[in-house]
Amino acid sequence: MTAQDLSGAWSVFLEDGTVQAVSLPGTLDTNGIGEPDEGRDLVSPVIRERLRRRHVYTGKAGYLRQVRLSKEVRNAVLSGERLFLYVEKSRFLTVKWNGRDLSPLTPGSLSTPWIFELTDVVTTGEKDVQSLYAVCNNRYPEGASSGILASGDARLNWNGLVGKILLVTQKQNFIAGACVLTEPTGSLIVQVRLEVKTAFHGTVKAESDTFTRSFEESLDLEAGTHVVTFDVREQDLAPGVLRWDIGEGNLQTLTVSATGCEEKSFSFGIRTLWNDKDGHFLLNGRTIFLFADTFHGLFPHTGYEPCDKNTWKEILSRLQSYGINCVRFDSHCPPDAAFDAADELGLMLLVELTQKGTGHAFETEDDALFWTQLRQILLFEGGHPSFCFLTLGSQIRYTKKGLSRAAEMLQSAKSEVPSCLYSTGSDVFGGALGPSRVDDFFLASGFDKGMLRLCGPGMTGALNRGSGTPVTYDEVVKRIRTEYDGPVVTFEAGGYAILPQRGEAKDYESDVVDADAEAFAERESDRLSDPAVRENLRLSGASMALSCLREETISCLATDSLAGICYAGLVDDPEDAYSLFGMLNAHFQPKEGDFAKPEVFRTFCREVSPLLFLPGSTFLEGTSVHLYAAVANFGRTDIRDSWKIELVEMTPDGTKRQVIRGRHQRLRAIALDEAAEDSGSLATCPAGCVTMLGDALLALPVTGKARIYSVVLTIGSFEVSRKIFLYPRTQTATDVLMTGSVSQALQALSMGARVLLSPRADLTHFADSIQVTFTPDFRSCRTHPDQDGFTSLYIHNRSAAFSDFPTDTVPGEQWRDLMQDARAMGVPKSWQAGSLVDAAGAFDDPKARSVLVEARCGSGRLVLCSLGILEKQESPVVRAFTESLLHFLSSKDFAPSLAITGDELQRVVR
């Protein structure tokens, strides 16, 4: 086989008759060709909702290259070899060589290479200059234009030729490919694909050091494509063969030869992947828990995905460092290089056909396009051990007719590549109608009005309900189990908005993408008087998002027979209304701050996780807490070790002070099943399940003042802790006026009084305000207009206002009741000097915001609160918070530096 690289200078012919020079591989975008994008989806006069393209072109573009065959290629053709054009990535592609139309050897697709045979049209004169004209069309039928690969936004519905562009010679008959597939039974299928020009009479042989013998067959074949199959039984495998597994890219080599053909070698991995009747995934016979992340396919500097293994290895290994064991490619399939990288890393991939949000899937002319795409993905990628899951699209909808066709597609796919698991779609109908009978797994955000994530559009979900009690999806999964026994995985959990770093928009500027960086810079300079305030809010909001992701994960691990969690994305997706919800930016670099460190994320995204279940997080002193301890062990070995529960307090110097140790009389450990042996503090936790260690009745101390403690569960080298907040029962007598009336407050302030002003938290009283929620904004209020865009609180916890209400700078569980039915008021910049709790809105919200401000007003002194605390006094937490503010107001040290007028106050609150 010889090859000639065709990268370099080409000419492009556009539909309007324009002819321009271009450099390939590349796109019209990377070559600066197309109409300017005037922008759309404006959210302000200057900032657009999305990243936008600098150049837009939709339609056909013809790429012309005058080719002179290299000496090596010409000699190979003269010696009788066949000649092919190989284009690694394009759109819908047609090719002419010397003016003659060519048919593809294998039909290409948006996800797979295009290969055309030139043997019968090429000339072999030494000085012959031949014409190659490739027409790329990026205008699609409606159904095929909905997926990420065909997006018209910053992910770029590009037009061009990407990756390798080669002339390749092959012998008259040649080995086109080979793979080793593992059936659920553990037996192997070796498939050899043979391309025959006229006829083949000879033998095909496959061998590997992994096999105890070689496999050979004599064949007489006619012209065409043939697949030769060898069955490899368990006894044909060499002893001690390493399996491909999570984090272990154990690859073997298959050598294939055929009479008259060039010998070729291929890598493969041996692994089984199936589902059991208890709703779990089995990898190599052991139960695993899926920690999947959604990859949105955004590459701002090029507009298209890379085609080299090293780049993909860097990207995927970074995701893997966060504990991710599977990557889901949202409504697309990545290039072959991504599978090569994942094979070596031991990382599972979930791919999807290129349709998203389609209303009537597989009911139109597009049906044939998706059949082709499916077959080509199976042909080119099905042999990779990392090719583990495939769905027919994302968030699509079916009628009975479309679902019937989808079932046909899955049955065909299962027969071709039995080593993969398949589903009719990811979050089909939002999961509401449940799984199809042909689905190998069910990936959904909910079922029958029940949610399978803790937050969703409109800020719905358990995290914003204010209860603080542990949440599992047991009831939802039980309803699914009445009709389906396959694995259930949550869909796109998380997606909590994080404010951009200062100047971050400029990082997304490139030759192909316009991020409105200047407009962002202008808005940032106009936002707050102190950039440090903005940075504090960014870091606090990011930590809030991380805490929510932790709760999402724990809820999934704690749910009986739930098979995994799929996160909305650890990588930012600024193309989608600046959805900056990741630990990594869109260039796959960790963001600034401890929250983005892989080791922090791995404290809960890990194969072995101790679990603590408490009835809440806030308690009155002297009460008892009934808690449960468990271990989710999805590692490879059983755990048999001692365990303990402790109540600890952090001392001012940062060390832990033990308050209660669980092995003593205050802790009652009970074996709830045979797996948790009642051996004092010794427990056995089998691999592949959640084991209950026991329960504990924890008597909380009487301290006389508010305290923060941590309940710590330790088993062997694994540890988890959950903070709890203790509050006294005392009530402070004070002469501070506590009111919800602005007029009453102003009257008292004019007489020199001290006032806690907390009107009802609504738009009537705070006209320029946004809703506060315990979670940051779900994805973006620009794609979910029923959300206000709240992203963060930052608490100035060193203020004496919190002397009797200890808190971190980031709102923890004790703030859940306070943030329920609360507002973040817009305040003048100058009020930042008196803000005790800063707040932030969406990425494009320039207003300074706060929920708690101290100020001098007239001859009096004031604390203004927009959390609606007077309406929540039934909550012990809110009462403790109120008591702390009243004590603060009545103290001699209450001397606010901020001075405001009554008129200024009435412009903020009514």
CSV table of N, CA and C in Angstrom, one decimal, residues 257-336:
chain,number,residue,atom,x,y,z
A,257,SER,N,-3.9,-12.3,7.2
A,257,SER,CA,-3.3,-12.5,5.9
A,257,SER,C,-4.3,-13.2,5.0
A,258,ALA,N,-4.1,-13.0,3.7
A,258,ALA,CA,-5.0,-13.6,2.7
A,258,ALA,C,-4.1,-13.8,1.4
A,259,THR,N,-4.4,-14.8,0.7
A,259,THR,CA,-3.6,-15.1,-0.5
A,259,THR,C,-3.6,-13.9,-1.5
A,260,GLY,N,-2.4,-13.5,-1.8
A,260,GLY,CA,-2.3,-12.4,-2.8
A,260,GLY,C,-2.5,-11.0,-2.2
A,261,CYS,N,-2.8,-11.0,-0.9
A,261,CYS,CA,-3.0,-9.7,-0.2
A,261,CYS,C,-1.9,-9.3,0.7
A,262,GLU,N,-1.8,-8.0,1.0
A,262,GLU,CA,-0.8,-7.5,1.9
A,262,GLU,C,-1.3,-7.9,3.3
A,263,GLU,N,-0.4,-8.4,4.1
A,263,GLU,CA,-0.7,-8.8,5.5
A,263,GLU,C,-0.9,-7.5,6.3
A,264,LYS,N,-1.9,-7.5,7.2
A,264,LYS,CA,-2.2,-6.3,8.0
A,264,LYS,C,-2.4,-6.7,9.5
A,265,SER,N,-2.2,-5.8,10.4
A,265,SER,CA,-2.4,-6.0,11.8
A,265,SER,C,-3.4,-5.0,12.3
A,266,PHE,N,-4.1,-5.5,13.3
A,266,PHE,CA,-5.2,-4.6,13.9
A,266,PHE,C,-5.1,-4.9,15.5
A,267,SER,N,-5.4,-3.8,16.2
A,267,SER,CA,-5.5,-4.0,17.7
A,267,SER,C,-6.9,-4.3,18.1
A,268,PHE,N,-7.1,-5.0,19.2
A,268,PHE,CA,-8.4,-5.3,19.7
A,268,PHE,C,-8.3,-5.5,21.2
A,269,GLY,N,-9.5,-5.4,21.8
A,269,GLY,CA,-9.5,-5.7,23.3
A,269,GLY,C,-10.6,-6.7,23.5
A,270,ILE,N,-10.4,-7.5,24.5
A,270,ILE,CA,-11.3,-8.6,24.9
A,270,ILE,C,-12.1,-8.1,26.1
A,271,ARG,N,-13.4,-7.9,26.0
A,271,ARG,CA,-14.2,-7.6,27.1
A,271,ARG,C,-15.7,-8.0,26.8
A,272,THR,N,-16.4,-8.3,27.8
A,272,THR,CA,-17.8,-8.5,27.7
A,272,THR,C,-18.6,-7.4,28.3
A,273,LEU,N,-19.7,-7.0,27.7
A,273,LEU,CA,-20.5,-6.0,28.2
A,273,LEU,C,-22.0,-6.4,28.0
A,274,TRP,N,-22.7,-6.5,29.1
A,274,TRP,CA,-24.1,-6.9,29.1
A,274,TRP,C,-24.9,-6.3,30.2
A,275,ASN,N,-26.1,-6.6,30.3
A,275,ASN,CA,-26.9,-6.2,31.4
A,275,ASN,C,-27.6,-7.4,32.1
A,276,ASP,N,-27.7,-7.3,33.4
A,276,ASP,CA,-28.4,-8.5,34.0
A,276,ASP,C,-29.9,-8.1,34.3
A,277,LYS,N,-30.6,-9.1,34.9
A,277,LYS,CA,-32.0,-8.9,35.1
A,277,LYS,C,-32.3,-8.0,36.3
A,278,ASP,N,-31.2,-7.6,37.0
A,278,ASP,CA,-31.4,-6.7,38.2
A,278,ASP,C,-31.2,-5.3,37.8
A,279,GLY,N,-31.0,-5.0,36.5
A,279,GLY,CA,-30.8,-3.6,36.1
A,279,GLY,C,-29.4,-3.1,36.2
A,280,HIS,N,-28.4,-3.9,36.1
A,280,HIS,CA,-27.1,-3.5,36.2
A,280,HIS,C,-26.3,-3.7,34.9
A,281,PHE,N,-25.2,-3.0,34.7
A,281,PHE,CA,-24.3,-3.2,33.6
A,281,PHE,C,-23.3,-4.2,34.2
A,282,LEU,N,-22.9,-5.2,33.3
A,282,LEU,CA,-21.9,-6.2,33.7
A,282,LEU,C,-20.7,-6.0,32.7
A,283,LEU,N,-19.6,-5.6,33.2
A,283,LEU,CA,-18.4,-5.5,32.4
A,283,LEU,C,-17.4,-6.6,32.8
A,284,ASN,N,-17.1,-7.5,31.9
A,284,ASN,CA,-16.3,-8.7,32.2
A,284,ASN,C,-16.9,-9.5,33.4
A,285,GLY,N,-18.2,-9.5,33.4
A,285,GLY,CA,-18.9,-10.3,34.4
A,285,GLY,C,-19.1,-9.7,35.8
A,286,ARG,N,-18.6,-8.5,36.0
A,286,ARG,CA,-18.7,-7.8,37.2
A,286,ARG,C,-19.6,-6.6,37.1
A,287,THR,N,-20.4,-6.2,38.1
A,287,THR,CA,-21.3,-5.1,38.1
A,287,THR,C,-20.5,-3.8,38.2
A,288,ILE,N,-20.8,-2.9,37.3
A,288,ILE,CA,-20.2,-1.6,37.3
A,288,ILE,C,-21.2,-0.5,37.5
A,289,PHE,N,-20.8,0.7,37.9
A,289,PHE,CA,-21.7,1.8,38.0
A,289,PHE,C,-21.1,2.8,36.9
A,290,LEU,N,-22.0,3.3,36.1
A,290,LEU,CA,-21.6,4.2,35.0
A,290,LEU,C,-21.5,5.6,35.5
A,291,PHE,N,-20.3,6.2,35.4
A,291,PHE,CA,-20.1,7.6,35.7
A,291,PHE,C,-19.8,8.2,34.3
A,292,ALA,N,-20.8,8.7,33.6
A,292,ALA,CA,-20.7,9.2,32.3
A,292,ALA,C,-20.7,10.7,32.2
A,293,ASP,N,-20.0,11.2,31.3
A,293,ASP,CA,-20.1,12.7,31.1
A,293,ASP,C,-20.5,13.0,29.6
A,294,THR,N,-21.3,14.1,29.5
A,294,THR,CA,-21.7,14.4,28.1
A,294,THR,C,-20.7,15.4,27.5
A,295,PHE,N,-20.4,15.0,26.2
A,295,PHE,CA,-19.4,15.8,25.5
A,295,PHE,C,-20.2,16.5,24.3
A,296,HIS,N,-20.1,17.8,24.3
A,296,HIS,CA,-20.9,18.6,23.4
A,296,HIS,C,-20.3,19.0,22.1
A,297,GLY,N,-19.0,18.6,21.9
A,297,GLY,CA,-18.4,18.7,20.6
A,297,GLY,C,-18.0,20.1,20.2
A,298,LEU,N,-17.7,21.0,21.1
A,298,LEU,CA,-17.4,22.4,20.8
A,298,LEU,C,-15.9,22.5,20.8
A,299,PHE,N,-15.4,23.0,19.7
A,299,PHE,CA,-13.9,23.3,19.5
A,299,PHE,C,-13.8,24.7,18.9
A,300,PRO,N,-13.8,25.8,19.8
A,300,PRO,CA,-13.9,27.2,19.3
A,300,PRO,C,-12.8,27.6,18.4
A,301,HIS,N,-11.7,27.0,18.4
A,301,HIS,CA,-10.6,27.6,17.6
A,301,HIS,C,-10.6,27.0,16.2
A,302,THR,N,-11.3,25.9,16.0
A,302,THR,CA,-11.4,25.3,14.6
A,302,THR,C,-12.8,25.2,14.1
A,303,GLY,N,-13.7,24.9,15.1
A,303,GLY,CA,-15.1,24.7,14.7
A,303,GLY,C,-15.4,23.2,14.3
A,304,TYR,N,-14.4,22.4,14.4
A,304,TYR,CA,-14.6,20.9,14.1
A,304,TYR,C,-13.7,20.1,15.0
A,305,GLU,N,-14.1,18.8,15.2
A,305,GLU,CA,-13.3,18.0,16.1
A,305,GLU,C,-12.0,17.5,15.5
A,306,PRO,N,-11.0,17.4,16.3
A,306,PRO,CA,-9.7,16.9,15.8
A,306,PRO,C,-9.7,15.5,15.3
A,307,CYS,N,-8.8,15.1,14.5
A,307,CYS,CA,-8.8,13.8,13.9
A,307,CYS,C,-7.5,13.0,14.3
A,308,ASP,N,-6.8,13.5,15.3
A,308,ASP,CA,-5.5,12.8,15.7
A,308,ASP,C,-5.7,12.2,17.1
A,309,LYS,N,-5.1,11.1,17.3
A,309,LYS,CA,-5.2,10.3,18.5
A,309,LYS,C,-4.7,11.1,19.7
A,310,ASN,N,-3.5,11.7,19.6
A,310,ASN,CA,-2.9,12.4,20.7
A,310,ASN,C,-3.8,13.5,21.3
A,311,THR,N,-4.4,14.3,20.5
A,311,THR,CA,-5.3,15.3,21.0
A,311,THR,C,-6.5,14.7,21.7
A,312,TRP,N,-7.0,13.6,21.2
A,312,TRP,CA,-8.2,13.0,21.8
A,312,TRP,C,-7.7,12.3,23.1
A,313,LYS,N,-6.5,11.8,23.1
A,313,LYS,CA,-6.0,11.1,24.4
A,313,LYS,C,-5.9,12.2,25.5
A,314,GLU,N,-5.4,13.3,25.1
A,314,GLU,CA,-5.3,14.4,26.1
A,314,GLU,C,-6.6,14.8,26.6
A,315,ILE,N,-7.6,15.0,25.8
A,315,ILE,CA,-9.0,15.4,26.2
A,315,ILE,C,-9.6,14.3,27.0
A,316,LEU,N,-9.6,13.1,26.6
A,316,LEU,CA,-10.3,12.0,27.3
A,316,LEU,C,-9.6,11.7,28.6
A,317,SER,N,-8.3,11.7,28.6
A,317,SER,CA,-7.6,11.4,29.9
A,317,SER,C,-7.9,12.5,30.9
A,318,ARG,N,-8.1,13.7,30.5
A,318,ARG,CA,-8.5,14.7,31.4
A,318,ARG,C,-9.8,14.5,32.1
A,319,LEU,N,-10.8,14.1,31.2
A,319,LEU,CA,-12.1,13.7,31.8
A,319,LEU,C,-12.0,12.5,32.7
A,320,GLN,N,-11.2,11.6,32.3
A,320,GLN,CA,-11.0,10.4,33.1
A,320,GLN,C,-10.4,10.7,34.5
A,321,SER,N,-9.6,11.7,34.5
A,321,SER,CA,-9.0,12.1,35.8
A,321,SER,C,-10.0,12.6,36.8
A,322,TYR,N,-11.2,12.9,36.4
A,322,TYR,CA,-12.3,13.3,37.3
A,322,TYR,C,-13.1,12.1,37.8
A,323,GLY,N,-12.8,10.9,37.4
A,323,GLY,CA,-13.5,9.8,37.8
A,323,GLY,C,-14.5,9.3,36.8
A,324,ILE,N,-14.5,9.9,35.6
A,324,ILE,CA,-15.4,9.5,34.5
A,324,ILE,C,-14.9,8.2,33.9
A,325,ASN,N,-15.9,7.3,33.7
A,325,ASN,CA,-15.5,6.0,33.1
A,325,ASN,C,-16.2,5.8,31.7
A,326,CYS,N,-17.0,6.8,31.3
A,326,CYS,CA,-17.7,6.7,30.0
A,326,CYS,C,-18.0,8.1,29.6
A,327,VAL,N,-17.8,8.4,28.3
A,327,VAL,CA,-18.1,9.7,27.7
A,327,VAL,C,-19.2,9.5,26.7
A,328,ARG,N,-20.3,10.3,26.8
A,328,ARG,CA,-21.4,10.3,25.9
A,328,ARG,C,-21.2,11.5,24.9
A,329,PHE,N,-21.3,11.1,23.6
A,329,PHE,CA,-21.2,12.2,22.6
A,329,PHE,C,-22.6,12.6,22.2
A,330,ASP,N,-23.0,13.8,22.6
A,330,ASP,CA,-24.3,14.3,22.4
A,330,ASP,C,-24.6,14.4,20.9
A,331,SER,N,-25.6,13.6,20.4
A,331,SER,CA,-26.1,13.5,19.1
A,331,SER,C,-25.0,13.5,18.0
A,332,HIS,N,-23.9,12.8,18.3
A,332,HIS,CA,-22.9,12.6,17.2
A,332,HIS,C,-22.0,11.5,17.6
A,333,CYS,N,-21.2,11.1,16.6
A,333,CYS,CA,-20.1,10.1,16.8
A,333,CYS,C,-18.8,10.7,16.5
A,334,PRO,N,-17.8,10.6,17.3
A,334,PRO,CA,-16.5,11.3,17.1
A,334,PRO,C,-15.7,10.6,16.0
A,335,PRO,N,-14.6,11.2,15.6
A,335,PRO,CA,-13.7,10.5,14.6
A,335,PRO,C,-13.1,9.3,15.2
A,336,ASP,N,-12.6,8.4,14.3
A,336,ASP,CA,-11.9,7.2,14.7
A,336,ASP,C,-10.8,7.4,15.7
